[in-house]
């Protein structure tokens, strides 16, 4: 086991994601995208006879673009063809059946003209909700048409339009296009000369059916925006900001997420007792619970026994509830109880108490700190101080607002290419390593910008690590100040408001 853990700590793992951004390149990206001025044709039917088929193609949106050429557009199309999930979120993955397929027919029996074809691909789109949605076979044709235009046509391979699943546009086919206007001597829609125009076109099943609702228009609006942004910045080189699915596999996570979402989401969205947005918290905690369960299930140490846990700073307690419901024993601690705690009945162990992290130890197998504010930097220290002979708990920390070990908020100096959050994550990672843990890091698929999970594991601490954590605990005894609970802050605010109102009434009486 030690070898396996050591292997996971190589330098590549420790440097997940692109954490140093080239600020000059980023400025150029932003400058290019700032020129985005789309034109929409929702009500107006703008016909487009580009493929010589005398068909009912119409342009839904277009945008002039400068500084990019055909190769940049084709580079974007290649990515979108290989990974439809980049532009169709309900799609889980794309399966390429044939990268040099024959000439496809559209649902009405027409064929693309072979002499203009650049590339043909046959693929299958696999949805995330496999129990509800069917996979869709699709033909993609990249071809030249019109005056200096290159297009990528997406043709659903269905004999009946009713066979198109909900996540796919209800069209005969749709296309993205790049038209070089400079060589053709044309001009942009705003009257100024431009190099090219990007277009989104469709062949509708019936006139106006693709823009009949606001939701449909927003989908096409998003597509032209993505097309412009990707094409305009393609020349700077594609640079993925973060790398997901390194600690836990994508397939395992998405499968577990869909399972838990079907089991819990609708109930809690419909019965949310708090004032906050249920969709944000319910789906985020389902995602985190899914990822944690997958992490534990893939670990050989826990294949025959489900680990126990403690969630420090558990907040609404949903994460504890989901893990308990899936058979994992554990409890949560937070400064204040929440309304939702009563909804769990006596089935979930949630404790309202202020924690002294320099004193706290646990016999739980895992310590969780999900957006636990001032407790986050203490998570690896608590895990280290909870070690006993033959027992070493792991931890999962998802940092949020930067706090140091005294409980005060941290201020980081400005650093080119690094956000304050990135610097704080590194600070927590360094504490974990000095506490004797091997560290892994994962960028979670959750609806939050604070989405890094730090995983710490270790067999036993060294004398240096043990001395380090004990020194931190001694310092914490004198320096740590717990955050004032929100309930107390609210009461203080209400008391100040009452005092101001009383003062105002007294002044009014004196005036009378």
mmCIF file with all atom_site columns, N, CA and C in Angstrom, residues 433-491:
data_model
loop_
_atom_site.group_PDB
_atom_site.id
_atom_site.type_symbol
_atom_site.label_atom_id
_atom_site.label_alt_id
_atom_site.label_comp_id
_atom_site.label_asym_id
_atom_site.label_entity_id
_atom_site.label_seq_id
_atom_site.pdbx_PDB_ins_code
_atom_site.Cartn_x
_atom_site.Cartn_y
_atom_site.Cartn_z
_atom_site.occupancy
_atom_site.B_iso_or_equiv
_atom_site.pdbx_formal_charge
_atom_site.auth_seq_id
_atom_site.auth_comp_id
_atom_site.auth_asym_id
_atom_site.auth_atom_id
_atom_site.pdbx_PDB_model_num
ATOM 1   N N  . UNK A 1 433 ? 1.624   18.337 3.796   1.00 0.00 ? 433 UNK A N  1
ATOM 2   C CA . UNK A 1 433 ? 2.893   17.623 3.569   1.00 0.00 ? 433 UNK A CA 1
ATOM 3   C C  . UNK A 1 433 ? 3.784   17.691 4.802   1.00 0.00 ? 433 UNK A C  1
ATOM 4   N N  . UNK A 1 434 ? 3.845   18.869 5.424   1.00 0.00 ? 434 UNK A N  1
ATOM 5   C CA . UNK A 1 434 ? 4.668   19.003 6.619   1.00 0.00 ? 434 UNK A CA 1
ATOM 6   C C  . UNK A 1 434 ? 4.092   18.199 7.790   1.00 0.00 ? 434 UNK A C  1
ATOM 7   N N  . UNK A 1 435 ? 2.798   17.891 7.712   1.00 0.00 ? 435 UNK A N  1
ATOM 8   C CA . UNK A 1 435 ? 2.164   17.084 8.753   1.00 0.00 ? 435 UNK A CA 1
ATOM 9   C C  . UNK A 1 435 ? 2.331   15.597 8.497   1.00 0.00 ? 435 UNK A C  1
ATOM 10  N N  . UNK A 1 436 ? 3.037   15.251 7.430   1.00 0.00 ? 436 UNK A N  1
ATOM 11  C CA . UNK A 1 436 ? 3.362   13.856 7.165   1.00 0.00 ? 436 UNK A CA 1
ATOM 12  C C  . UNK A 1 436 ? 2.439   13.136 6.207   1.00 0.00 ? 436 UNK A C  1
ATOM 13  N N  . UNK A 1 437 ? 1.672   13.873 5.412   1.00 0.00 ? 437 UNK A N  1
ATOM 14  C CA . UNK A 1 437 ? 0.732   13.246 4.496   1.00 0.00 ? 437 UNK A CA 1
ATOM 15  C C  . UNK A 1 437 ? 1.212   13.319 3.050   1.00 0.00 ? 437 UNK A C  1
ATOM 16  N N  . UNK A 1 438 ? 0.905   12.268 2.306   1.00 0.00 ? 438 UNK A N  1
ATOM 17  C CA . UNK A 1 438 ? 0.993   12.342 0.860   1.00 0.00 ? 438 UNK A CA 1
ATOM 18  C C  . UNK A 1 438 ? -0.262  13.035 0.368   1.00 0.00 ? 438 UNK A C  1
ATOM 19  N N  . UNK A 1 439 ? -0.107  13.916 -0.612  1.00 0.00 ? 439 UNK A N  1
ATOM 20  C CA . UNK A 1 439 ? -1.222  14.774 -1.032  1.00 0.00 ? 439 UNK A CA 1
ATOM 21  C C  . UNK A 1 439 ? -1.585  14.523 -2.487  1.00 0.00 ? 439 UNK A C  1
ATOM 22  N N  . UNK A 1 440 ? -2.891  14.394 -2.735  1.00 0.00 ? 440 UNK A N  1
ATOM 23  C CA . UNK A 1 440 ? -3.447  14.401 -4.080  1.00 0.00 ? 440 UNK A CA 1
ATOM 24  C C  . UNK A 1 440 ? -4.428  15.566 -4.182  1.00 0.00 ? 440 UNK A C  1
ATOM 25  N N  . UNK A 1 441 ? -4.681  15.984 -5.409  1.00 0.00 ? 441 UNK A N  1
ATOM 26  C CA . UNK A 1 441 ? -5.568  17.135 -5.602  1.00 0.00 ? 441 UNK A CA 1
ATOM 27  C C  . UNK A 1 441 ? -6.472  16.875 -6.796  1.00 0.00 ? 441 UNK A C  1
ATOM 28  N N  . UNK A 1 442 ? -7.732  17.243 -6.649  1.00 0.00 ? 442 UNK A N  1
ATOM 29  C CA . UNK A 1 442 ? -8.706  17.035 -7.719  1.00 0.00 ? 442 UNK A CA 1
ATOM 30  C C  . UNK A 1 442 ? -9.558  18.279 -7.886  1.00 0.00 ? 442 UNK A C  1
ATOM 31  N N  . UNK A 1 443 ? -9.807  18.649 -9.151  1.00 0.00 ? 443 UNK A N  1
ATOM 32  C CA . UNK A 1 443 ? -10.736 19.727 -9.443  1.00 0.00 ? 443 UNK A CA 1
ATOM 33  C C  . UNK A 1 443 ? -12.112 19.106 -9.612  1.00 0.00 ? 443 UNK A C  1
ATOM 34  N N  . UNK A 1 444 ? -12.987 19.365 -8.657  1.00 0.00 ? 444 UNK A N  1
ATOM 35  C CA . UNK A 1 444 ? -14.297 18.721 -8.622  1.00 0.00 ? 444 UNK A CA 1
ATOM 36  C C  . UNK A 1 444 ? -15.240 19.316 -9.661  1.00 0.00 ? 444 UNK A C  1
ATOM 37  N N  . UNK A 1 445 ? -16.175 18.485 -10.107 1.00 0.00 ? 445 UNK A N  1
ATOM 38  C CA . UNK A 1 445 ? -17.206 18.934 -11.039 1.00 0.00 ? 445 UNK A CA 1
ATOM 39  C C  . UNK A 1 445 ? -18.422 19.398 -10.232 1.00 0.00 ? 445 UNK A C  1
ATOM 40  N N  . UNK A 1 446 ? -18.283 20.567 -9.600  1.00 0.00 ? 446 UNK A N  1
ATOM 41  C CA . UNK A 1 446 ? -19.362 21.115 -8.783  1.00 0.00 ? 446 UNK A CA 1
ATOM 42  C C  . UNK A 1 446 ? -19.621 22.558 -9.206  1.00 0.00 ? 446 UNK A C  1
ATOM 43  N N  . UNK A 1 447 ? -20.843 23.067 -8.942  1.00 0.00 ? 447 UNK A N  1
ATOM 44  C CA . UNK A 1 447 ? -21.173 24.444 -9.339  1.00 0.00 ? 447 UNK A CA 1
ATOM 45  C C  . UNK A 1 447 ? -20.594 25.479 -8.389  1.00 0.00 ? 447 UNK A C  1
ATOM 46  N N  . UNK A 1 448 ? -19.280 25.481 -8.250  1.00 0.00 ? 448 UNK A N  1
ATOM 47  C CA . UNK A 1 448 ? -18.604 26.433 -7.367  1.00 0.00 ? 448 UNK A CA 1
ATOM 48  C C  . UNK A 1 448 ? -17.212 26.711 -7.916  1.00 0.00 ? 448 UNK A C  1
ATOM 49  N N  . UNK A 1 449 ? -16.767 27.943 -7.798  1.00 0.00 ? 449 UNK A N  1
ATOM 50  C CA . UNK A 1 449 ? -15.400 28.280 -8.221  1.00 0.00 ? 449 UNK A CA 1
ATOM 51  C C  . UNK A 1 449 ? -14.379 27.776 -7.204  1.00 0.00 ? 449 UNK A C  1
ATOM 52  N N  . UNK A 1 450 ? -14.835 27.509 -5.980  1.00 0.00 ? 450 UNK A N  1
ATOM 53  C CA . UNK A 1 450 ? -13.959 26.939 -4.940  1.00 0.00 ? 450 UNK A CA 1
ATOM 54  C C  . UNK A 1 450 ? -14.119 25.417 -4.995  1.00 0.00 ? 450 UNK A C  1
ATOM 55  N N  . UNK A 1 451 ? -13.476 24.805 -5.988  1.00 0.00 ? 451 UNK A N  1
ATOM 56  C CA . UNK A 1 451 ? -13.788 23.413 -6.315  1.00 0.00 ? 451 UNK A CA 1
ATOM 57  C C  . UNK A 1 451 ? -12.603 22.459 -6.231  1.00 0.00 ? 451 UNK A C  1
ATOM 58  N N  . UNK A 1 452 ? -11.571 22.813 -5.478  1.00 0.00 ? 452 UNK A N  1
ATOM 59  C CA . UNK A 1 452 ? -10.412 21.929 -5.348  1.00 0.00 ? 452 UNK A CA 1
ATOM 60  C C  . UNK A 1 452 ? -10.556 21.060 -4.101  1.00 0.00 ? 452 UNK A C  1
ATOM 61  N N  . UNK A 1 453 ? -10.417 19.759 -4.286  1.00 0.00 ? 453 UNK A N  1
ATOM 62  C CA . UNK A 1 453 ? -10.408 18.827 -3.152  1.00 0.00 ? 453 UNK A CA 1
ATOM 63  C C  . UNK A 1 453 ? -8.975  18.373 -2.918  1.00 0.00 ? 453 UNK A C  1
ATOM 64  N N  . UNK A 1 454 ? -8.500  18.531 -1.692  1.00 0.00 ? 454 UNK A N  1
ATOM 65  C CA . UNK A 1 454 ? -7.164  18.074 -1.300  1.00 0.00 ? 454 UNK A CA 1
ATOM 66  C C  . UNK A 1 454 ? -7.337  16.796 -0.490  1.00 0.00 ? 454 UNK A C  1
ATOM 67  N N  . UNK A 1 455 ? -6.722  15.725 -0.961  1.00 0.00 ? 455 UNK A N  1
ATOM 68  C CA . UNK A 1 455 ? -6.828  14.427 -0.294  1.00 0.00 ? 455 UNK A CA 1
ATOM 69  C C  . UNK A 1 455 ? -5.487  14.110 0.360   1.00 0.00 ? 455 UNK A C  1
ATOM 70  N N  . UNK A 1 456 ? -5.526  13.802 1.655   1.00 0.00 ? 456 UNK A N  1
ATOM 71  C CA . UNK A 1 456 ? -4.303  13.459 2.376   1.00 0.00 ? 456 UNK A CA 1
ATOM 72  C C  . UNK A 1 456 ? -4.365  12.050 2.928   1.00 0.00 ? 456 UNK A C  1
ATOM 73  N N  . UNK A 1 457 ? -3.308  11.295 2.696   1.00 0.00 ? 457 UNK A N  1
ATOM 74  C CA . UNK A 1 457 ? -3.203  9.935  3.246   1.00 0.00 ? 457 UNK A CA 1
ATOM 75  C C  . UNK A 1 457 ? -1.778  9.735  3.723   1.00 0.00 ? 457 UNK A C  1
ATOM 76  N N  . UNK A 1 458 ? -1.603  8.875  4.695   1.00 0.00 ? 458 UNK A N  1
ATOM 77  C CA . UNK A 1 458 ? -0.263  8.575  5.181   1.00 0.00 ? 458 UNK A CA 1
ATOM 78  C C  . UNK A 1 458 ? -0.291  7.430  6.169   1.00 0.00 ? 458 UNK A C  1
ATOM 79  N N  . UNK A 1 459 ? 0.718   6.609  6.128   1.00 0.00 ? 459 UNK A N  1
ATOM 80  C CA . UNK A 1 459 ? 0.791   5.462  7.034   1.00 0.00 ? 459 UNK A CA 1
ATOM 81  C C  . UNK A 1 459 ? 1.107   5.898  8.463   1.00 0.00 ? 459 UNK A C  1
ATOM 82  N N  . UNK A 1 460 ? 2.119   6.710  8.608   1.00 0.00 ? 460 UNK A N  1
ATOM 83  C CA . UNK A 1 460 ? 2.531   7.157  9.941   1.00 0.00 ? 460 UNK A CA 1
ATOM 84  C C  . UNK A 1 460 ? 3.381   8.406  9.788   1.00 0.00 ? 460 UNK A C  1
ATOM 85  N N  . UNK A 1 461 ? 3.338   9.251  10.791  1.00 0.00 ? 461 UNK A N  1
ATOM 86  C CA . UNK A 1 461 ? 4.120   10.466 10.719  1.00 0.00 ? 461 UNK A CA 1
ATOM 87  C C  . UNK A 1 461 ? 5.556   10.251 11.149  1.00 0.00 ? 461 UNK A C  1
ATOM 88  N N  . UNK A 1 462 ? 6.441   11.062 10.628  1.00 0.00 ? 462 UNK A N  1
ATOM 89  C CA . UNK A 1 462 ? 7.832   11.022 11.043  1.00 0.00 ? 462 UNK A CA 1
ATOM 90  C C  . UNK A 1 462 ? 7.986   11.833 12.321  1.00 0.00 ? 462 UNK A C  1
ATOM 91  N N  . UNK A 1 463 ? 9.160   11.736 12.946  1.00 0.00 ? 463 UNK A N  1
ATOM 92  C CA . UNK A 1 463 ? 9.403   12.529 14.146  1.00 0.00 ? 463 UNK A CA 1
ATOM 93  C C  . UNK A 1 463 ? 9.305   14.014 13.838  1.00 0.00 ? 463 UNK A C  1
ATOM 94  N N  . UNK A 1 464 ? 9.790   14.401 12.653  1.00 0.00 ? 464 UNK A N  1
ATOM 95  C CA . UNK A 1 464 ? 9.739   15.821 12.255  1.00 0.00 ? 464 UNK A CA 1
ATOM 96  C C  . UNK A 1 464 ? 8.294   16.267 12.089  1.00 0.00 ? 464 UNK A C  1
ATOM 97  N N  . UNK A 1 465 ? 7.472   15.425 11.414  1.00 0.00 ? 465 UNK A N  1
ATOM 98  C CA . UNK A 1 465 ? 6.068   15.772 11.198  1.00 0.00 ? 465 UNK A CA 1
ATOM 99  C C  . UNK A 1 465 ? 5.322   15.837 12.525  1.00 0.00 ? 465 UNK A C  1
ATOM 100 N N  . UNK A 1 466 ? 5.587   14.876 13.422  1.00 0.00 ? 466 UNK A N  1
ATOM 101 C CA . UNK A 1 466 ? 4.907   14.867 14.717  1.00 0.00 ? 466 UNK A CA 1
ATOM 102 C C  . UNK A 1 466 ? 5.260   16.109 15.530  1.00 0.00 ? 466 UNK A C  1
ATOM 103 N N  . UNK A 1 467 ? 6.532   16.490 15.474  1.00 0.00 ? 467 UNK A N  1
ATOM 104 C CA . UNK A 1 467 ? 6.957   17.693 16.201  1.00 0.00 ? 467 UNK A CA 1
ATOM 105 C C  . UNK A 1 467 ? 6.288   18.938 15.608  1.00 0.00 ? 467 UNK A C  1
ATOM 106 N N  . UNK A 1 468 ? 6.177   18.956 14.275  1.00 0.00 ? 468 UNK A N  1
ATOM 107 C CA . UNK A 1 468 ? 5.560   20.094 13.578  1.00 0.00 ? 468 UNK A CA 1
ATOM 108 C C  . UNK A 1 468 ? 4.105   20.286 14.009  1.00 0.00 ? 468 UNK A C  1
ATOM 109 N N  . UNK A 1 469 ? 3.316   19.211 14.008  1.00 0.00 ? 469 UNK A N  1
ATOM 110 C CA . UNK A 1 469 ? 1.894   19.351 14.343  1.00 0.00 ? 469 UNK A CA 1
ATOM 111 C C  . UNK A 1 469 ? 1.698   19.682 15.818  1.00 0.00 ? 469 UNK A C  1
ATOM 112 N N  . UNK A 1 470 ? 2.558   19.182 16.675  1.00 0.00 ? 470 UNK A N  1
ATOM 113 C CA . UNK A 1 470 ? 2.423   19.508 18.096  1.00 0.00 ? 470 UNK A CA 1
ATOM 114 C C  . UNK A 1 470 ? 2.744   20.977 18.349  1.00 0.00 ? 470 UNK A C  1
ATOM 115 N N  . UNK A 1 471 ? 3.698   21.499 17.617  1.00 0.00 ? 471 UNK A N  1
ATOM 116 C CA . UNK A 1 471 ? 4.013   22.929 17.741  1.00 0.00 ? 471 UNK A CA 1
ATOM 117 C C  . UNK A 1 471 ? 2.828   23.777 17.286  1.00 0.00 ? 471 UNK A C  1
ATOM 118 N N  . UNK A 1 472 ? 2.172   23.338 16.187  1.00 0.00 ? 472 UNK A N  1
ATOM 119 C CA . UNK A 1 472 ? 0.997   24.070 15.700  1.00 0.00 ? 472 UNK A CA 1
ATOM 120 C C  . UNK A 1 472 ? -0.129  24.011 16.731  1.00 0.00 ? 472 UNK A C  1
ATOM 121 N N  . UNK A 1 473 ? -0.319  22.856 17.354  1.00 0.00 ? 473 UNK A N  1
ATOM 122 C CA . UNK A 1 473 ? -1.372  22.714 18.360  1.00 0.00 ? 473 UNK A CA 1
ATOM 123 C C  . UNK A 1 473 ? -1.114  23.630 19.556  1.00 0.00 ? 473 UNK A C  1
ATOM 124 N N  . UNK A 1 474 ? 0.139   23.718 19.983  1.00 0.00 ? 474 UNK A N  1
ATOM 125 C CA . UNK A 1 474 ? 0.480   24.582 21.108  1.00 0.00 ? 474 UNK A CA 1
ATOM 126 C C  . UNK A 1 474 ? 0.246   26.053 20.752  1.00 0.00 ? 474 UNK A C  1
ATOM 127 N N  . UNK A 1 475 ? 0.610   26.420 19.536  1.00 0.00 ? 475 UNK A N  1
ATOM 128 C CA . UNK A 1 475 ? 0.366   27.795 19.091  1.00 0.00 ? 475 UNK A CA 1
ATOM 129 C C  . UNK A 1 475 ? -1.129  28.071 19.017  1.00 0.00 ? 475 UNK A C  1
ATOM 130 N N  . UNK A 1 476 ? -1.896  27.071 18.520  1.00 0.00 ? 476 UNK A N  1
ATOM 131 C CA . UNK A 1 476 ? -3.337  27.248 18.389  1.00 0.00 ? 476 UNK A CA 1
ATOM 132 C C  . UNK A 1 476 ? -4.019  27.483 19.719  1.00 0.00 ? 476 UNK A C  1
ATOM 133 N N  . UNK A 1 477 ? -3.461  26.874 20.782  1.00 0.00 ? 477 UNK A N  1
ATOM 134 C CA . UNK A 1 477 ? -4.037  27.039 22.112  1.00 0.00 ? 477 UNK A CA 1
ATOM 135 C C  . UNK A 1 477 ? -4.029  28.494 22.546  1.00 0.00 ? 477 UNK A C  1
ATOM 136 N N  . UNK A 1 478 ? -3.017  29.237 22.098  1.00 0.00 ? 478 UNK A N  1
ATOM 137 C CA . UNK A 1 478 ? -2.881  30.644 22.492  1.00 0.00 ? 478 UNK A CA 1
ATOM 138 C C  . UNK A 1 478 ? -3.411  31.606 21.430  1.00 0.00 ? 478 UNK A C  1
ATOM 139 N N  . UNK A 1 479 ? -3.397  31.183 20.154  1.00 0.00 ? 479 UNK A N  1
ATOM 140 C CA . UNK A 1 479 ? -3.695  32.121 19.066  1.00 0.00 ? 479 UNK A CA 1
ATOM 141 C C  . UNK A 1 479 ? -5.054  31.915 18.400  1.00 0.00 ? 479 UNK A C  1
ATOM 142 N N  . UNK A 1 480 ? -5.582  30.688 18.408  1.00 0.00 ? 480 UNK A N  1
ATOM 143 C CA . UNK A 1 480 ? -6.793  30.437 17.634  1.00 0.00 ? 480 UNK A CA 1
ATOM 144 C C  . UNK A 1 480 ? -8.016  31.094 18.268  1.00 0.00 ? 480 UNK A C  1
ATOM 145 N N  . UNK A 1 481 ? -8.757  31.802 17.438  1.00 0.00 ? 481 UNK A N  1
ATOM 146 C CA . UNK A 1 481 ? -10.015 32.423 17.860  1.00 0.00 ? 481 UNK A CA 1
ATOM 147 C C  . UNK A 1 481 ? -11.102 31.937 16.909  1.00 0.00 ? 481 UNK A C  1
ATOM 148 N N  . UNK A 1 482 ? -12.088 31.269 17.462  1.00 0.00 ? 482 UNK A N  1
ATOM 149 C CA . UNK A 1 482 ? -13.171 30.732 16.632  1.00 0.00 ? 482 UNK A CA 1
ATOM 150 C C  . UNK A 1 482 ? -13.987 31.858 16.014  1.00 0.00 ? 482 UNK A C  1
ATOM 151 N N  . UNK A 1 483 ? -14.473 31.593 14.844  1.00 0.00 ? 483 UNK A N  1
ATOM 152 C CA . UNK A 1 483 ? -15.326 32.551 14.158  1.00 0.00 ? 483 UNK A CA 1
ATOM 153 C C  . UNK A 1 483 ? -16.621 32.756 14.932  1.00 0.00 ? 483 UNK A C  1
ATOM 154 N N  . UNK A 1 484 ? -17.089 33.997 14.971  1.00 0.00 ? 484 UNK A N  1
ATOM 155 C CA . UNK A 1 484 ? -18.362 34.284 15.632  1.00 0.00 ? 484 UNK A CA 1
ATOM 156 C C  . UNK A 1 484 ? -19.488 33.630 14.848  1.00 0.00 ? 484 UNK A C  1
ATOM 157 N N  . UNK A 1 485 ? -20.327 32.841 15.485  1.00 0.00 ? 485 UNK A N  1
ATOM 158 C CA . UNK A 1 485 ? -21.412 32.175 14.763  1.00 0.00 ? 485 UNK A CA 1
ATOM 159 C C  . UNK A 1 485 ? -22.325 33.178 14.065  1.00 0.00 ? 485 UNK A C  1
ATOM 160 N N  . UNK A 1 486 ? -22.877 32.780 12.920  1.00 0.00 ? 486 UNK A N  1
ATOM 161 C CA . UNK A 1 486 ? -23.765 33.662 12.164  1.00 0.00 ? 486 UNK A CA 1
ATOM 162 C C  . UNK A 1 486 ? -24.986 34.055 12.979  1.00 0.00 ? 486 UNK A C  1
ATOM 163 N N  . UNK A 1 487 ? -25.472 33.139 13.825  1.00 0.00 ? 487 UNK A N  1
ATOM 164 C CA . UNK A 1 487 ? -26.649 33.454 14.645  1.00 0.00 ? 487 UNK A CA 1
ATOM 165 C C  . UNK A 1 487 ? -26.346 34.592 15.613  1.00 0.00 ? 487 UNK A C  1
ATOM 166 N N  . UNK A 1 488 ? -25.126 34.588 16.161  1.00 0.00 ? 488 UNK A N  1
ATOM 167 C CA . UNK A 1 488 ? -24.724 35.656 17.081  1.00 0.00 ? 488 UNK A CA 1
ATOM 168 C C  . UNK A 1 488 ? -24.569 36.973 16.319  1.00 0.00 ? 488 UNK A C  1
ATOM 169 N N  . UNK A 1 489 ? -23.949 36.904 15.130  1.00 0.00 ? 489 UNK A N  1
ATOM 170 C CA . UNK A 1 489 ? -23.805 38.110 14.305  1.00 0.00 ? 489 UNK A CA 1
ATOM 171 C C  . UNK A 1 489 ? -25.166 38.714 13.980  1.00 0.00 ? 489 UNK A C  1
ATOM 172 N N  . UNK A 1 490 ? -26.125 37.855 13.635  1.00 0.00 ? 490 UNK A N  1
ATOM 173 C CA . UNK A 1 490 ? -27.470 38.337 13.310  1.00 0.00 ? 490 UNK A CA 1
ATOM 174 C C  . UNK A 1 490 ? -28.130 38.981 14.509  1.00 0.00 ? 490 UNK A C  1
ATOM 175 N N  . UNK A 1 491 ? -27.935 38.399 15.682  1.00 0.00 ? 491 UNK A N  1
ATOM 176 C CA . UNK A 1 491 ? -28.518 38.962 16.896  1.00 0.00 ? 491 UNK A CA 1
ATOM 177 C C  . UNK A 1 491 ? -27.901 40.315 17.215  1.00 0.00 ? 491 UNK A C  1
#
